Coordinates of C-alpha atoms and ligand atoms in Angstrom, one line a residue:
M1 CA 0.0 0.0 0.0
T2 CA 1.4 3.4 -0.9
V3 CA 0.8 6.0 1.6
E4 CA 0.6 9.7 0.4
A5 CA 2.8 12.1 2.1
P6 CA 0.8 14.5 4.2
A7 CA 0.7 18.3 3.6
R8 CA 3.5 19.3 5.7
H9 CA 3.5 22.3 8.2
F10 CA 6.7 24.1 9.5
Y11 CA 7.5 24.4 13.2
F12 CA 9.8 26.7 14.8
G13 CA 10.7 27.0 18.5
S14 CA 13.2 27.9 21.2
N15 CA 14.0 26.3 24.6
F16 CA 15.1 29.2 26.9
K17 CA 16.6 26.8 29.4
M18 CA 17.4 28.5 32.8
H19 CA 17.3 32.0 31.2
K20 CA 15.0 34.9 31.4
T21 CA 12.6 36.4 34.1
L22 CA 9.0 36.8 33.6
A23 CA 9.5 40.3 32.5
E24 CA 12.2 39.3 30.0
D25 CA 9.8 36.7 28.6
R26 CA 7.1 39.2 28.4
A27 CA 9.3 41.6 26.5
F28 CA 10.5 38.9 24.2
I29 CA 6.9 38.1 23.2
Q30 CA 6.0 41.9 22.7
T31 CA 8.9 42.1 20.3
L32 CA 7.5 39.1 18.4
L33 CA 4.2 41.0 18.3
D34 CA 5.9 44.1 17.1
L35 CA 7.7 42.2 14.5
N36 CA 4.4 40.7 13.3
A37 CA 5.3 37.2 13.8
S38 CA 1.8 35.9 13.4
Q39 CA 1.8 36.9 9.6
F40 CA 3.8 33.7 8.9
D41 CA 1.8 30.5 8.3
L42 CA 3.8 28.3 10.5
Q43 CA 3.6 27.1 14.2
L44 CA 5.9 29.0 16.7
F45 CA 6.7 28.0 20.3
I46 CA 8.8 29.1 23.2
I47 CA 9.7 27.0 26.3
P48 CA 10.5 29.5 29.2
A49 CA 11.3 28.7 32.8
F50 CA 8.4 27.4 35.1
T51 CA 8.4 30.8 36.7
S52 CA 7.1 32.5 33.7
L53 CA 4.4 30.1 32.6
G54 CA 1.5 31.4 34.7
G55 CA 2.4 35.0 34.1
L56 CA 2.6 34.6 30.4
Q57 CA -1.0 33.2 30.0
D58 CA -2.5 36.8 30.1
T59 CA 0.2 38.3 28.1
P60 CA -0.9 39.2 24.5
R61 CA 0.9 36.9 22.0
P62 CA 1.0 36.1 18.4
R63 CA -1.9 33.6 17.5
N64 CA 0.6 31.1 16.2
L65 CA 2.7 31.0 19.3
W66 CA 2.6 28.0 21.7
I67 CA 4.1 28.4 25.1
G68 CA 5.7 25.1 26.4
A69 CA 7.2 23.8 29.9
Q70 CA 10.7 22.2 30.2
N71 CA 9.8 19.3 32.4
M72 CA 7.1 17.6 34.4
H73 CA 6.5 14.7 36.8
W74 CA 4.3 11.7 35.6
A75 CA 2.0 11.8 38.6
N76 CA -0.9 14.2 38.7
S77 CA -0.2 15.1 42.3
G78 CA 1.6 13.5 45.5
A79 CA 4.6 13.6 47.6
F80 CA 7.1 14.8 45.1
T81 CA 8.7 17.9 46.5
G82 CA 9.8 20.4 43.8
E83 CA 7.9 18.6 40.9
I84 CA 5.1 20.0 38.7
S85 CA 2.5 17.8 37.1
A86 CA 0.9 17.7 33.6
L87 CA -2.4 18.7 35.2
M88 CA -1.0 21.8 36.8
L89 CA 0.6 22.8 33.5
R90 CA -2.7 22.3 31.7
S91 CA -4.6 24.2 34.4
I92 CA -2.7 27.4 33.6
G93 CA -3.0 26.9 29.9
V94 CA 0.4 25.6 28.9
D95 CA 0.3 24.1 25.4
L96 CA 3.3 22.0 25.2
I97 CA 5.8 19.9 27.2
M98 CA 9.3 19.2 26.2
L99 CA 10.4 15.9 27.3
G100 CA 13.9 14.4 27.4
H101 CA 16.0 17.3 26.5
A102 CA 19.7 16.2 26.5
E103 CA 20.4 18.4 29.6
R104 CA 17.7 16.6 31.5
R105 CA 18.9 13.1 30.4
H106 CA 22.6 13.7 30.9
N107 CA 22.8 16.3 33.8
F108 CA 19.7 15.1 35.8
G109 CA 19.9 11.4 35.0
E110 CA 16.4 11.2 33.3
T111 CA 15.7 7.8 31.8
D112 CA 13.8 6.6 28.9
I113 CA 11.4 4.7 31.1
E114 CA 10.7 7.9 33.2
L115 CA 10.1 9.7 30.0
N116 CA 7.6 7.0 29.0
K117 CA 5.7 7.7 32.2
K118 CA 5.8 11.3 31.6
A119 CA 4.8 11.0 27.9
I120 CA 1.7 9.0 28.9
S121 CA 0.8 11.4 31.6
A122 CA 1.2 14.4 29.2
A123 CA -1.0 12.7 26.6
A124 CA -3.7 12.0 29.2
S125 CA -3.7 15.7 30.1
Q126 CA -4.0 16.7 26.4
L127 CA -0.6 18.4 26.4
R128 CA 1.3 18.5 23.2
V129 CA 4.6 16.6 23.5
L130 CA 8.0 17.5 22.1
L131 CA 10.1 14.4 22.7
C132 CA 13.7 15.1 22.3
V133 CA 16.1 12.2 21.2
G134 CA 19.8 12.1 20.2
E135 CA 23.0 10.2 20.6
T136 CA 26.1 11.3 22.6
A137 CA 29.4 11.7 20.9
E138 CA 30.6 8.4 22.4
Q139 CA 27.7 6.5 21.1
R140 CA 28.3 8.1 17.7
R141 CA 31.9 7.1 17.8
Y142 CA 30.8 3.4 18.6
G143 CA 28.5 3.5 15.6
V144 CA 25.3 2.9 17.6
T145 CA 23.4 6.1 16.7
D146 CA 20.5 4.2 15.1
E147 CA 20.2 1.7 18.0
V148 CA 20.1 4.6 20.5
L149 CA 17.5 6.6 18.6
A150 CA 15.3 3.5 18.2
M151 CA 15.6 2.7 21.8
Q152 CA 14.9 6.2 23.0
L153 CA 11.7 6.4 20.8
K154 CA 10.5 2.8 21.4
I155 CA 10.7 3.2 25.3
A156 CA 9.6 6.7 25.6
L157 CA 6.5 6.2 23.3
S158 CA 5.6 2.7 24.4
G159 CA 1.8 2.7 24.7
Y160 CA 1.4 6.4 23.7
P161 CA -2.2 6.6 22.7
A162 CA -2.8 6.7 18.9
D163 CA -5.5 9.3 19.3
C164 CA -2.9 11.6 20.8
L165 CA -0.4 11.4 18.0
E166 CA -1.6 14.5 16.4
R167 CA -0.2 16.3 19.5
L168 CA 3.2 14.6 19.3
M169 CA 6.4 16.1 17.8
V170 CA 9.9 14.6 18.0
A171 CA 13.2 16.8 18.0
Y172 CA 16.4 15.2 16.8
E173 CA 19.1 16.7 18.8
P174 CA 22.5 14.9 18.6
V175 CA 24.1 15.7 22.0
W176 CA 27.4 16.5 20.5
A177 CA 25.9 19.3 18.4
I178 CA 24.1 21.1 21.4
G179 CA 25.4 24.1 23.2
A180 CA 28.4 26.5 23.1
G181 CA 31.6 24.9 22.1
S182 CA 29.9 21.8 20.6
Q183 CA 30.5 20.5 17.0
E184 CA 28.1 21.7 14.4
A185 CA 26.3 18.9 12.6
L186 CA 26.4 18.9 8.8
P187 CA 23.1 18.3 6.9
E188 CA 24.6 15.0 5.7
D189 CA 25.3 14.0 9.3
I190 CA 21.7 14.4 10.4
A191 CA 20.0 12.8 7.3
P192 CA 20.5 9.1 8.4
S193 CA 19.3 9.8 11.9
I194 CA 16.1 11.6 10.6
D195 CA 15.4 8.5 8.4
Q196 CA 15.9 6.3 11.4
I197 CA 13.6 8.3 13.5
R198 CA 10.9 8.1 10.8
H199 CA 11.5 4.4 10.4
T200 CA 11.2 3.8 14.2
L201 CA 8.0 5.9 14.3
E202 CA 6.5 3.8 11.5
T203 CA 7.4 0.6 13.4
L204 CA 5.6 2.0 16.4
F205 CA 2.6 3.6 14.9
G206 CA 2.3 2.4 11.2
Q207 CA 3.4 4.4 8.1
D208 CA 0.4 6.7 7.6
R209 CA 0.4 7.8 11.3
A210 CA 4.2 8.2 11.4
L211 CA 4.3 10.4 8.3
H212 CA 2.1 12.9 10.1
I213 CA 4.3 13.4 13.3
P214 CA 6.5 16.4 12.8
V215 CA 10.2 15.8 13.2
L216 CA 12.3 18.8 14.0
Y217 CA 16.0 19.3 14.0
G218 CA 18.0 21.0 16.9
G219 CA 21.6 21.5 18.0
S220 CA 23.6 24.8 17.2
V221 CA 21.0 25.9 14.7
N222 CA 21.7 29.4 13.5
R223 CA 21.0 31.9 10.7
D224 CA 23.8 30.5 8.5
N225 CA 23.2 26.8 8.8
C226 CA 19.4 26.5 9.2
G227 CA 18.7 26.3 5.5
G228 CA 20.9 23.1 5.3
Y229 CA 18.9 21.3 7.9
V230 CA 15.6 21.7 6.3
Q231 CA 16.8 20.2 3.0
H232 CA 15.9 16.8 4.3
A233 CA 12.6 15.7 2.9
T234 CA 11.0 15.1 6.2
V235 CA 12.3 17.7 8.5
D236 CA 9.4 19.7 9.5
G237 CA 11.1 22.5 11.5
L238 CA 13.9 23.7 13.7
F239 CA 14.4 23.7 17.5
V240 CA 16.9 26.5 18.5
G241 CA 18.7 27.5 21.6
R242 CA 21.2 30.3 21.8
A243 CA 20.6 31.8 18.2
A244 CA 17.0 32.4 19.2
W245 CA 17.2 33.8 22.7
Q246 CA 16.8 37.4 21.4
P247 CA 13.5 38.0 19.6
E248 CA 15.4 39.5 16.5
G249 CA 17.5 36.4 16.3
F250 CA 14.4 34.2 16.7
M251 CA 12.7 35.9 13.9
E252 CA 15.8 35.9 11.5
V253 CA 16.5 32.2 12.0
M254 CA 12.8 31.4 11.7
Q255 CA 12.3 33.4 8.5
T256 CA 15.6 31.9 6.9
G257 CA 14.7 28.5 7.8
Y258 CA 11.2 28.8 6.7
N259 CA 12.1 30.3 3.4
A260 CA 14.4 27.5 2.7
W261 CA 11.9 24.9 3.8
K262 CA 9.4 26.5 1.4
R263 CA 11.8 26.7 -1.4
K264 CA 12.7 23.0 -1.0
R265 CA 9.0 22.2 -1.4
G266 CA 8.6 24.3 -4.5
G267 CA 6.8 27.2 -2.8
N268 CA 8.0 30.8 -3.0
Ligands
PGA301 P1 21.7 25.4 20.9 O1 20.7 24.5 21.9 O2 21.0 25.8 19.8 O3 22.2 26.6 21.7 O4 22.8 24.4 20.6 C1 19.9 23.6 21.4 C2 19.2 22.8 22.5 O5 19.7 22.7 23.6 O6 18.0 22.4 22.2

């Protein structure tokens, strides 16, 4: 059976990590409004610190901007001091949860099995999930990138409900390409990994459903290299750190990437 490729949409977002106060996040969003970010026919998102999430809900924002959270616990409530649940995030209108960022996995010991519990809990609370996967430099050297990606996806998405797949996105972020001082990935470096991610999603959910799941690339994305990453036929967007932490940079990388993505698809 041949499955027709779905009409693809472009996604562009930034994880602010442990940066910016509520006032700074509000100023960021105001600048996006001033720069008319909502004129673009694409989905934007930002993922600020927990302390901003409540205050941003009544801040005017571009209609195409989702606000996400950087982490959550899998239980709805309980004796988990310092944790926040999917239910709490939904109760203040958060749209999206990022799960499995490399800094959570490698600095805070987050495991695939914990991520699975979080993904299921997020789905039950109707949160959009952005699941981050990626191999370390060492795993890459040993030639086990495909295995690592398959394992991360298969465990984290085990039992993920089919009727929540329209709220799932995956970000491929090779750990060796994230953050200051890292190595920049080449488009040809990422292509086999994107293919492996698509292949694993097909194994999990079937070809048709897998094709509809947006797969984004992240890791040292900037104005100069973003056009290369979107040349891959099934890269649906970009997930950016440092280069998008100022609203002007956010807009510049977004527009450059989006234009390259549209050109690749034969648009203008
Ligand atoms: P970077 O961060 O773009 O600054 O490398 C990416 C990330 O951590 O998701």
